[in-house]
CSV table of C-alpha atoms and ligand atoms in Angstrom, one decimal:
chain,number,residue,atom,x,y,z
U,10,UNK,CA,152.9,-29.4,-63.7
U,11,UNK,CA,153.4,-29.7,-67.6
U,12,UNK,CA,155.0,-26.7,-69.0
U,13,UNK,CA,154.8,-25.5,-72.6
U,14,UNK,CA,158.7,-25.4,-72.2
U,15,UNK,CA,159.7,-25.1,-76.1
U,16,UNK,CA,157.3,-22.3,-76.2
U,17,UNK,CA,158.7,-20.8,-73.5
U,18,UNK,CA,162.3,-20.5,-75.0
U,19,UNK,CA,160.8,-18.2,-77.4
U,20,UNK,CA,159.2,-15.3,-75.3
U,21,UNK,CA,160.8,-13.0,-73.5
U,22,UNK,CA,161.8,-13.8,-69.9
U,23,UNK,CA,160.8,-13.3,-66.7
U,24,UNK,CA,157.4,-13.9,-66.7
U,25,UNK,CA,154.5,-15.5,-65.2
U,26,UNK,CA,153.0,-18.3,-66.2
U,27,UNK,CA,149.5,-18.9,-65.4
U,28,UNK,CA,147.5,-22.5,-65.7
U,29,UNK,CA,144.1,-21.8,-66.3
U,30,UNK,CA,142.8,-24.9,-65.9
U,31,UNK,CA,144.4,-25.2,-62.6
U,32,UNK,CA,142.6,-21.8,-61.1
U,33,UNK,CA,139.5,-22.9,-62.9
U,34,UNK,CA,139.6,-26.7,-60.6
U,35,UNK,CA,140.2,-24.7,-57.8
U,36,UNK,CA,137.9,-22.4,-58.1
U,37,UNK,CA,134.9,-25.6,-58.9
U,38,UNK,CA,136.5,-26.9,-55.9
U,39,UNK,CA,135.3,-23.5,-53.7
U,40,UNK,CA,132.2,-23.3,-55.1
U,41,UNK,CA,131.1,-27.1,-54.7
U,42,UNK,CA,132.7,-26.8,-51.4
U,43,UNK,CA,131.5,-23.7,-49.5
U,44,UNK,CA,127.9,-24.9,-51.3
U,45,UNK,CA,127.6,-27.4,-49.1
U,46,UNK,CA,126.7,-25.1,-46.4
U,47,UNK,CA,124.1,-22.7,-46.5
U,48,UNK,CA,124.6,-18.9,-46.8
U,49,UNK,CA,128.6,-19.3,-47.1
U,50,UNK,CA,130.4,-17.0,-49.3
U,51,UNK,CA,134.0,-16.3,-50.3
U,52,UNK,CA,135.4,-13.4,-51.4
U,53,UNK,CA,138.6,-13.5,-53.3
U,54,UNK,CA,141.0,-11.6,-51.4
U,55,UNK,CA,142.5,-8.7,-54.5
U,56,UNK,CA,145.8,-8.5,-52.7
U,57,UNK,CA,147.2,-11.5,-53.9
U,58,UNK,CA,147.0,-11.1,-57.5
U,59,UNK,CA,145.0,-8.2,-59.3
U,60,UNK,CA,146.1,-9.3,-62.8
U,61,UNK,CA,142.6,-8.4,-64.6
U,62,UNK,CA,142.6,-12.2,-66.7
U,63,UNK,CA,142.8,-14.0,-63.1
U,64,UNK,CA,140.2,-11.5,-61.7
U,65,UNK,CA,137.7,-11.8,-64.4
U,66,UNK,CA,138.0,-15.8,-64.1
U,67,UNK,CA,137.6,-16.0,-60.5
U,68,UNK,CA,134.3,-13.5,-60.7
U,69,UNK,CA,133.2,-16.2,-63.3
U,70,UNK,CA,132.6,-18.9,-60.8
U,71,UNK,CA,130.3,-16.6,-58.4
U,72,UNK,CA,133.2,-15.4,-55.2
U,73,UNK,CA,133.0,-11.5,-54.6
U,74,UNK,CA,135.9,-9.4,-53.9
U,75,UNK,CA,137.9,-8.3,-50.7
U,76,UNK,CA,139.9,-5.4,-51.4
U,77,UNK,CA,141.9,-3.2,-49.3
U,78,UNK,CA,142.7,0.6,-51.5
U,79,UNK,CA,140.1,2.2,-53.7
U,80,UNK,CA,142.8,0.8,-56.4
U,81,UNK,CA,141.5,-2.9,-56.0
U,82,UNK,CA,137.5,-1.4,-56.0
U,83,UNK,CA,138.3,-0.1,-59.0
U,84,UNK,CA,140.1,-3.4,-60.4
U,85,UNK,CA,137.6,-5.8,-58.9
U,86,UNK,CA,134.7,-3.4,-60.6
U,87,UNK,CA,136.3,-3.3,-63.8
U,88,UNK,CA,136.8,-7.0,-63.5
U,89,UNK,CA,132.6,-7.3,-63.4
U,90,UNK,CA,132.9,-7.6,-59.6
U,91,UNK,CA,128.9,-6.8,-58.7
U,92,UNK,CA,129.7,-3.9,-56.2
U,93,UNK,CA,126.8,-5.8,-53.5
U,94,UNK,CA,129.5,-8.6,-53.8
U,95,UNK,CA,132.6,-6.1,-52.5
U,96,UNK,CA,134.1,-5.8,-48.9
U,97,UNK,CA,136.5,-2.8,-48.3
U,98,UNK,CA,139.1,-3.4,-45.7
U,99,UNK,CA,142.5,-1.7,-44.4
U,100,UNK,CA,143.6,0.2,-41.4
U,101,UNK,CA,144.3,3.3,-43.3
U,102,UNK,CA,141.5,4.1,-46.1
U,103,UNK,CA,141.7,7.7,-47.3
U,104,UNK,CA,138.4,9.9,-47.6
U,105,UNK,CA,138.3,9.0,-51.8
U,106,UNK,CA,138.4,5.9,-51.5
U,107,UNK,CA,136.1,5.7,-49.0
U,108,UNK,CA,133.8,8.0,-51.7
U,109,UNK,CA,134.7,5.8,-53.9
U,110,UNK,CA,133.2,3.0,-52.1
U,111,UNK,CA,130.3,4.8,-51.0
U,112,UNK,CA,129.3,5.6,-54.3
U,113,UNK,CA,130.3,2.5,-55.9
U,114,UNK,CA,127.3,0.8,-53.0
U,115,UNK,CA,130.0,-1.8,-52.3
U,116,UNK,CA,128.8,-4.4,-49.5
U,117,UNK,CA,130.5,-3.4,-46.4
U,118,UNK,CA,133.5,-1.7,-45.0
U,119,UNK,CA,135.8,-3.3,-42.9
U,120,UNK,CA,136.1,-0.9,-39.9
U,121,UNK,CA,139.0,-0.7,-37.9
U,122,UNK,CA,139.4,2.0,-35.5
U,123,UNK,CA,136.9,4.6,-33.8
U,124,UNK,CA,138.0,7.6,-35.6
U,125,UNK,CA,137.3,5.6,-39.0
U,126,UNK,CA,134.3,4.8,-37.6
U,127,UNK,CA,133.6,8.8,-37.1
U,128,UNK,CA,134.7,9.6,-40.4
U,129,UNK,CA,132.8,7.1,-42.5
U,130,UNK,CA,130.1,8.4,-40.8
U,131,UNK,CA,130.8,12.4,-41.9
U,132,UNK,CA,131.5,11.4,-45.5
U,133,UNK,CA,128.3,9.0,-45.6
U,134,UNK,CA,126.1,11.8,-44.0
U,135,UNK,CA,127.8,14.4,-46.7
U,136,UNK,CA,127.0,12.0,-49.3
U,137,UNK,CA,123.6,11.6,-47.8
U,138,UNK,CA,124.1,7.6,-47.5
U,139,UNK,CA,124.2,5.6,-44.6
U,140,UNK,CA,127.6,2.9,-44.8
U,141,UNK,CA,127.2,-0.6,-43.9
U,142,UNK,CA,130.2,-1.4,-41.6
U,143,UNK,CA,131.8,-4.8,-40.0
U,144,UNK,CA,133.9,-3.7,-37.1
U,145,UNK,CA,137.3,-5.7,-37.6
U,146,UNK,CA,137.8,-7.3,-34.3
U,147,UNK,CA,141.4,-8.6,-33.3
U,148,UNK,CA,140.7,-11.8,-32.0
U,149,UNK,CA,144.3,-12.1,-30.2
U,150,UNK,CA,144.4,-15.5,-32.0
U,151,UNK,CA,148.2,-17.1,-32.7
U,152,UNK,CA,148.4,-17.9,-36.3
U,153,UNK,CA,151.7,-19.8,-36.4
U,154,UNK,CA,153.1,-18.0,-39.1
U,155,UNK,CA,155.7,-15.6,-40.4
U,156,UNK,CA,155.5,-12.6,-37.9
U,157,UNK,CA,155.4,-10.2,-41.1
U,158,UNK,CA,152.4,-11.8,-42.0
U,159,UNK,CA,150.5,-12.9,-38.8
U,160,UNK,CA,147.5,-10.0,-38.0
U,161,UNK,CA,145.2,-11.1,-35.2
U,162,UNK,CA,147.6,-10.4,-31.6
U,163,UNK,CA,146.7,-7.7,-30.1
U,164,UNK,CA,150.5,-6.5,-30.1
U,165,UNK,CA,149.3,-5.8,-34.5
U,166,UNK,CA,148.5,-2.9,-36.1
U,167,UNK,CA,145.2,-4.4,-37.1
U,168,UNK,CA,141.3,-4.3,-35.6
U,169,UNK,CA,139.5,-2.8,-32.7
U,170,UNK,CA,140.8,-4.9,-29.2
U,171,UNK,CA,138.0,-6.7,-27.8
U,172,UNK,CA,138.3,-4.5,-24.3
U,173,UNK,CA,137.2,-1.7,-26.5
U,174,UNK,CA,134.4,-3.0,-28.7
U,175,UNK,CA,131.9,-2.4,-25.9
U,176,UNK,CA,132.9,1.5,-26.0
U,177,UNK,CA,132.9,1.5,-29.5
U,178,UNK,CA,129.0,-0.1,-30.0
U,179,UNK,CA,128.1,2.9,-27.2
U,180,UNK,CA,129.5,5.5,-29.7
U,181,UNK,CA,128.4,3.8,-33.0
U,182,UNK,CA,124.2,3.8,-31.6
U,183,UNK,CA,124.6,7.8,-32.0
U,184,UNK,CA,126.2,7.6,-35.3
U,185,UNK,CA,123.3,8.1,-38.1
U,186,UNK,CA,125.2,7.6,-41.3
U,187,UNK,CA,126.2,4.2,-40.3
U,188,UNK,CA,124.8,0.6,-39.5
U,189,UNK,CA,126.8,-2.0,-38.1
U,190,UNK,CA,126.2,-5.5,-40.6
U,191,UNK,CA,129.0,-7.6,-39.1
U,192,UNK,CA,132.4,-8.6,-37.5
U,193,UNK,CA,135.4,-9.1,-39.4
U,194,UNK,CA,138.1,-10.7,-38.5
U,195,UNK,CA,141.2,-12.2,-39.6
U,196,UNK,CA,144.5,-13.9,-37.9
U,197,UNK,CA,147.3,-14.0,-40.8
U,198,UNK,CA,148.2,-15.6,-43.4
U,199,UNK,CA,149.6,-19.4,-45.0
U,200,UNK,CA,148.1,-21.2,-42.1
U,201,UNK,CA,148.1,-24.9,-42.5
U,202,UNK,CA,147.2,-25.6,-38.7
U,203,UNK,CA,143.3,-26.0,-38.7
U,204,UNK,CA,143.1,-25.9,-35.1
U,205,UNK,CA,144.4,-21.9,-35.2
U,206,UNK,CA,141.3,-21.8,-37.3
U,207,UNK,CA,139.1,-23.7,-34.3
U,208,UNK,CA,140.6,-21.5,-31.9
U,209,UNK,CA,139.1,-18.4,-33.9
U,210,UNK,CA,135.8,-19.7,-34.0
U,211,UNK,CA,135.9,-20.2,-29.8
U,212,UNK,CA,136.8,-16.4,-30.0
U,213,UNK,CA,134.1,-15.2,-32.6
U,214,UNK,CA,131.6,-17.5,-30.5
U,215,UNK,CA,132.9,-15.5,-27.3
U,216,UNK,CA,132.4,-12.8,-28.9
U,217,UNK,CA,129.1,-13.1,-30.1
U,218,UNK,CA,127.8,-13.7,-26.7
U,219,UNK,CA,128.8,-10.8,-25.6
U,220,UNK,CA,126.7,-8.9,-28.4
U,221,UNK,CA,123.7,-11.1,-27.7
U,222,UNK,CA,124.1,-9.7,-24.1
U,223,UNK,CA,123.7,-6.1,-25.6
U,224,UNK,CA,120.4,-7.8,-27.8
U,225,UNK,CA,122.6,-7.7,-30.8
U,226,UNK,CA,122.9,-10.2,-33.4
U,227,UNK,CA,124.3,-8.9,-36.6
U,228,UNK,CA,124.0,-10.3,-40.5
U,229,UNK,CA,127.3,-11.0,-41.6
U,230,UNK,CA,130.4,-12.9,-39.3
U,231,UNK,CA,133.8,-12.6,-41.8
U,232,UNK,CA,136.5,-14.8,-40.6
U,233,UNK,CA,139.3,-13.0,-43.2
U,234,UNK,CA,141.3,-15.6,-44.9
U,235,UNK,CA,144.7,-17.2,-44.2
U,236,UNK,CA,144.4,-20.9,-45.8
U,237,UNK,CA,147.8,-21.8,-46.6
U,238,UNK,CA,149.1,-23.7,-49.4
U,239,UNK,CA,152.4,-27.0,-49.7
U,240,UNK,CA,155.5,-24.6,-51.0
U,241,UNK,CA,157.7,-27.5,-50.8
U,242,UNK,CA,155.9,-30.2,-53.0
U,243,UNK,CA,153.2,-27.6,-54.8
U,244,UNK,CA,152.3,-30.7,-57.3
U,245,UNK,CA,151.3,-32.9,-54.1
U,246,UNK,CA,148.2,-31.4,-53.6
U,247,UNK,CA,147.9,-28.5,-55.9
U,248,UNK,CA,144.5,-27.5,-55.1
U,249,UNK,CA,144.5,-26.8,-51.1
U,250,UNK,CA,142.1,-28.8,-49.0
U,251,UNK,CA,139.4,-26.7,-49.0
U,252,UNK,CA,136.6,-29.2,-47.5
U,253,UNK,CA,138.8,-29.5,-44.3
U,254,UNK,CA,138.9,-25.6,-44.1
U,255,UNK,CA,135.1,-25.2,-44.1
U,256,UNK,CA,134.4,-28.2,-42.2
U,257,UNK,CA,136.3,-26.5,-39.4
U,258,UNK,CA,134.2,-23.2,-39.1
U,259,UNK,CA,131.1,-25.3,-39.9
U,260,UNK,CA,131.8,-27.6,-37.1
U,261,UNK,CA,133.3,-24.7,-34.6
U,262,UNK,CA,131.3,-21.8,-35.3
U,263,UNK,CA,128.4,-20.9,-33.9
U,264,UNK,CA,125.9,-19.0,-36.4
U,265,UNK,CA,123.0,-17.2,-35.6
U,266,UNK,CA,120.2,-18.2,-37.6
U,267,UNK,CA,120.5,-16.5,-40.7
U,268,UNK,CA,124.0,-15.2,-40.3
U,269,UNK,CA,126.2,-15.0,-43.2
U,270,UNK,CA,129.5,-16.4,-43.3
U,271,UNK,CA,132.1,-14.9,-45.2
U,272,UNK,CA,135.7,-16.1,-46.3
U,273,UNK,CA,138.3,-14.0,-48.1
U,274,UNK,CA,140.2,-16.4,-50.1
U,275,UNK,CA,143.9,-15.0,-51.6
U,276,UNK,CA,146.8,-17.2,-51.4
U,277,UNK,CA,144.6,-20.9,-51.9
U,278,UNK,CA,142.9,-19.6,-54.6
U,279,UNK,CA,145.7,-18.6,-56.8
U,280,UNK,CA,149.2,-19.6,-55.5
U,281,UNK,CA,149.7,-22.9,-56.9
U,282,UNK,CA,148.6,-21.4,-60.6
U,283,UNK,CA,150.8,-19.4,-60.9
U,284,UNK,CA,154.9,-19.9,-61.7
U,285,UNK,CA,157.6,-16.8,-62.6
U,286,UNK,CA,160.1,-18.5,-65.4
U,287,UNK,CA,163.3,-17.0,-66.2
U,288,UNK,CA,165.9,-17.5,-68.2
U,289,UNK,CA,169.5,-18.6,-66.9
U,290,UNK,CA,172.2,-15.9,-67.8
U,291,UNK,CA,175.0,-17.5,-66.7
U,292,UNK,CA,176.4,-20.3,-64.3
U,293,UNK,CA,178.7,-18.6,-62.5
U,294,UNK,CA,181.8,-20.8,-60.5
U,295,UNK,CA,181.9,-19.4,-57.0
U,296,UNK,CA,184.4,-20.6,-53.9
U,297,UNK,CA,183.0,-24.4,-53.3
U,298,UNK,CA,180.0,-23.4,-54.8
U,299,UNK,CA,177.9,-22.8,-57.9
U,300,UNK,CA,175.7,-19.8,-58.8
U,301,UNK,CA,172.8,-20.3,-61.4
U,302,UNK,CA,172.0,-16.4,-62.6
U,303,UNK,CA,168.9,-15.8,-63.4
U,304,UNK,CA,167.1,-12.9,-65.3
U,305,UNK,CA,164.3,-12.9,-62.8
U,306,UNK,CA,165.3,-11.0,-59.4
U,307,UNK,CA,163.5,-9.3,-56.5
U,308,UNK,CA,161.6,-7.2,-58.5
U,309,UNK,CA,159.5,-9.8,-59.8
U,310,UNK,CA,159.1,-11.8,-56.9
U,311,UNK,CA,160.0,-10.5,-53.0
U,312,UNK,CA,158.8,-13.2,-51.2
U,313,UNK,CA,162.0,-15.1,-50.5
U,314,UNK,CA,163.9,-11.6,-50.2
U,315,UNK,CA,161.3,-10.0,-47.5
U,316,UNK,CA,160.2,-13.1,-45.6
U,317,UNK,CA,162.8,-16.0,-46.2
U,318,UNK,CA,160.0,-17.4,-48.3
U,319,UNK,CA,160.8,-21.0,-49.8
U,320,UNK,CA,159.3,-21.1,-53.6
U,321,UNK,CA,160.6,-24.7,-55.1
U,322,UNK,CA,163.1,-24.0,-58.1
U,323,UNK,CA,162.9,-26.4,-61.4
U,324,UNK,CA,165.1,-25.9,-64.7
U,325,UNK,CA,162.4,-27.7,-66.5
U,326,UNK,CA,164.3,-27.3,-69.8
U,327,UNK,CA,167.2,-30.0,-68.7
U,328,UNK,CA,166.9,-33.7,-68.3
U,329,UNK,CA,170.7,-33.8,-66.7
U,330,UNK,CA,171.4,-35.5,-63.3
U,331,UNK,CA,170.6,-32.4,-60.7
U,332,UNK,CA,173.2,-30.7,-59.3
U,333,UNK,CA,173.5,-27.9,-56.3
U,334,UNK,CA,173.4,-24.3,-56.9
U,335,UNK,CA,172.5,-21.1,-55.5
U,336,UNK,CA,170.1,-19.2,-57.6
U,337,UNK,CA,170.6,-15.7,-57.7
U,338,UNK,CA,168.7,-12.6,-59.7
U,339,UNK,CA,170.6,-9.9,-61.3
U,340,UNK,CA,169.5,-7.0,-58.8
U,341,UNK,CA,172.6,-5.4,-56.8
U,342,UNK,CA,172.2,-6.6,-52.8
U,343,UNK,CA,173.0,-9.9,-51.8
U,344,UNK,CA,169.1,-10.2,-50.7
U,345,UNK,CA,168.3,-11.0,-54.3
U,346,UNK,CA,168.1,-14.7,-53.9
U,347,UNK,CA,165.7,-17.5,-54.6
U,348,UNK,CA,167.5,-20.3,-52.9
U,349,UNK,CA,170.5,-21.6,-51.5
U,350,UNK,CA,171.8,-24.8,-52.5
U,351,UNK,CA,169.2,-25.7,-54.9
U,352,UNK,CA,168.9,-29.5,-56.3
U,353,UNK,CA,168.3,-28.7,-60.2
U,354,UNK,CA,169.3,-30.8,-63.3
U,355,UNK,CA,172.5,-29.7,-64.6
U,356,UNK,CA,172.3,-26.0,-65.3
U,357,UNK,CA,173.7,-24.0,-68.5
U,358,UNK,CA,173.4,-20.6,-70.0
U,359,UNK,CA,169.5,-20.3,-72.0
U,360,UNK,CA,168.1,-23.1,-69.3
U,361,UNK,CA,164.4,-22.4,-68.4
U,362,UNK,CA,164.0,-22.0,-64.4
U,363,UNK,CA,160.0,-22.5,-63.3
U,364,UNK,CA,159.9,-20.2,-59.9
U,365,UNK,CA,156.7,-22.1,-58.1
U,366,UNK,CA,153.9,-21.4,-56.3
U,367,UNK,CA,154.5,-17.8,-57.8
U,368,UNK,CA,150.9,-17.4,-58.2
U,369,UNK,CA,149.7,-15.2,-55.0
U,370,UNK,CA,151.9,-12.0,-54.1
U,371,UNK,CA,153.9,-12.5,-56.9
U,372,UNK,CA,153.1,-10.2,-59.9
U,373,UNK,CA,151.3,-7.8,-57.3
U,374,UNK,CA,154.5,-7.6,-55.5
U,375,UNK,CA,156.3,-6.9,-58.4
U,376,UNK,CA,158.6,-3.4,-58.1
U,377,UNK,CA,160.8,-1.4,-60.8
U,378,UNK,CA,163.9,-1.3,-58.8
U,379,UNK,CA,167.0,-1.0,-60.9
U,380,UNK,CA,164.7,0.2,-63.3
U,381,UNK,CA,163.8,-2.8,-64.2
U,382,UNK,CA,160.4,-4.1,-66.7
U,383,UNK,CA,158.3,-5.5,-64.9
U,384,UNK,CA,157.2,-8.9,-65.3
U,385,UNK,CA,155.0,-10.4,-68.2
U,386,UNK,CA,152.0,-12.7,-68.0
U,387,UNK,CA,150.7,-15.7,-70.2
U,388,UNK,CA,148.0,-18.0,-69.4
U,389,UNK,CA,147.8,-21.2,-69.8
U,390,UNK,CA,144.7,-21.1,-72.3
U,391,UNK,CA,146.3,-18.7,-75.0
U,392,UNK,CA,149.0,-20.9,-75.2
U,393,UNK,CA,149.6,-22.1,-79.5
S,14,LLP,N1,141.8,-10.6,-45.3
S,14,LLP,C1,142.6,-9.8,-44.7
S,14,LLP,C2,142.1,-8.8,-43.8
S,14,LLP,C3,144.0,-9.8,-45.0
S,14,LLP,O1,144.8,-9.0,-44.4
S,14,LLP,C4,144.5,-10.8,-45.9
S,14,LLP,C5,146.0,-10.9,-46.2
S,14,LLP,C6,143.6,-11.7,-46.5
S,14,LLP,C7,142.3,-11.6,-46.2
S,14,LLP,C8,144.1,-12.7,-47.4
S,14,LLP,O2,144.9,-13.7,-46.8
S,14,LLP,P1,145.3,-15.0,-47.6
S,14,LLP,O3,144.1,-15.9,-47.8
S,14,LLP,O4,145.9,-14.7,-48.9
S,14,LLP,O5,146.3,-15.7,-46.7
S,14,LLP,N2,152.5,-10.7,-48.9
S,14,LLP,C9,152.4,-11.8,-47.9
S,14,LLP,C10,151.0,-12.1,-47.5
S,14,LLP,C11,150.3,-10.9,-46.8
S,14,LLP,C12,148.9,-11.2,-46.4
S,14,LLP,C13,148.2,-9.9,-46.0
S,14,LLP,N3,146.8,-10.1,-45.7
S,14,LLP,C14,153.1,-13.1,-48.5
S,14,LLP,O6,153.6,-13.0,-49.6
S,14,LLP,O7,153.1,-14.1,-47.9
């Protein structure tokens, strides 16, 4: 990636840096790609980045929203999100926003427990509306990923166990304020193995036989989202292979005629966009090692803190033979570290570090511990 590096000397530091162009290929990429198969639709999963400029290009190219607190409605509306174009998911949605998303008419809600289910139902009949729900399934599919972020065994937090669904469908046929649309489900996150995503489409076919058994086909299947993207060489292939992903579920999965497929895109659509640069304050001589300090720390970006998360470091202001250093925020715990042992030109004081593959749960993440500002954004496109 070309950065406006000279430029960047001048602003204040940390920020994030966002490449316009680069969410705007990826984006073409989605659209000509899911287009290739009838009544296929991605919603762009809020979570990942919220920052209203990213939002308002992605609702550009046509993919609705999945958002998980009354917050994102709210964001993804403002955005210009069409409401018909919104799913609402999360194990724990309070009554507002769940008001909120009634009155809104947003596209379904993403149900994931019985008592949910019940409640949905009172607020809809007080509101005198009947709620279009998905029941979130837990397929008991092994994503392969980070435990912290791997949803779909049955040992998670997340969805309605497939022993119980039957019960469930029983209860829901004497609920009037609500009408079952579709299934959601979803198995974690950053996965690069396509055959996890094979083995969810065996499960939603399983699964789908066992409505048909009941007579029930419903409109919408929602597979969640999970593509992961290359952290350790982010310029390889900077926009993820999207035609492999939907090849898979078009290949595996069994639609009804009709049926709706939906997608809900985060990380691949806005990871590799996206980079946090900060400024070195000092190089610091440790004991048989060197620390680069940087005036980025946890606060702006958690991922290698909370999950051990490998973001590839650049100073892309030197052109010196690389060296090894640790690189370290400012924040006081010893978590606050991007990397250990670190290959980067040689390092001084006022040296530019690019933080990559910043762009999903980056800024979101973002916290004011310390006290600390939190981060700034530029785009690509604005800059002189
Ligand atoms: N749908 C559901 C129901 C989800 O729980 C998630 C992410 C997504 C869609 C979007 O997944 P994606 O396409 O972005 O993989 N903070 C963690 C990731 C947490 C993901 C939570 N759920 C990280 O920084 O790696």
């Amino acid at each position: 990636m070309n950065f406006p590096v000279e430029k960047f000397k001048t602003l204040d530091t940390p920020f994030y840096y966002y490449d316009t162009d680069l969410l705007r290929t990826t984006l073409r990429t989605i659209h000509e790609e899911a287009g290739r198969y009838e009544r296929y639709h991605v919603h762009y999963a809020v979570k990942a980045n919220a920052n209203p400029r990213l939002l308002s290009i992605i609702r550009e190219y046509g993919l609705g929203a999945d958002c998980v607190s009354g917050g994102e409605i709210r964001a993804a509306l403002k955005a210009g999100f069409p409401a018909d174009k919104i799913v609402f998911a999360g194990v724990g949605k309070a009554d507002w926003e769940i008001r909120l998303g009634l009155e809104a008419g947003i596209c379904c809600f993403n149900v994931e427990s019985l008592p949910e289910l019940e409640n949905i139902d009172a607020l809809a009949g007080e509101a005198g509306k009947v709620a279009s729900v998905a029941l979130r399934i837990n397929p008991n599919v092994d994503a392969h990923t980070h435990h912290y972020i791997t949803t779909g065994l049955s040992e998670n937090k997340f969805g309605i166990s497939t022993e119980h669904l039957e019960m469930i469908l029983d209860r829901m046929a004497s609920l009037a304020h609500v009408r079952l649309v579709g299934l959601h489900f979803h198995i974690g996150s950053q996965i690069l193995d396509m055959d996890s995503f094979k083995m969810l489409c065996n499960r939603i076919n399983e699964i789908q036989e066992l409505l048909y058994k009941r007579m029930m086909i419903v409109d919408i299947i929602n597979v969640g989202g999970g593509l992961g993207v290359d952290y350790e060489q982010p310029d390889r292939q900077p926009v993820p292979d999207f035609a492999a992903y939907f090849a898979v579920f078009h290949k595996h999965l069994k639609l009804r005629p009709k049926q709706h497929l939906f997608f809900e895109l985060g990380r691949a659509v806005v990871c590799q966009c996206g980079s946090l640069i900060t400024k070195t304050l000092y190089v610091k001589e440790g004991v048989n090692k060197k620390f680069v300090i940087v005036d980025a720390g946890f606060t702006d970006l958690i991922r290698p803190a909370l999950y051990q998360a490998y973001h590839r470091i650049e100073n892309i202001s030197s052109a010196l033979p690389p060296q090894e250093y640790d690189v370290v925020g400012p924040i006081c715990e010893s978590s606050d570290c991007f990397g250990k042992v670190v290959s980067l030109n040689e390092t001084s004081r006022g040296d530019i570090i690019a933080i990559r593959s910043a762009g999903a749960y980056g800024e979101i993440m973002a916290s004011q511990y310390n006290c600390r500002r939190l981060p700034g954004a530029c785009y690509s496109d604005e800059m002189p």
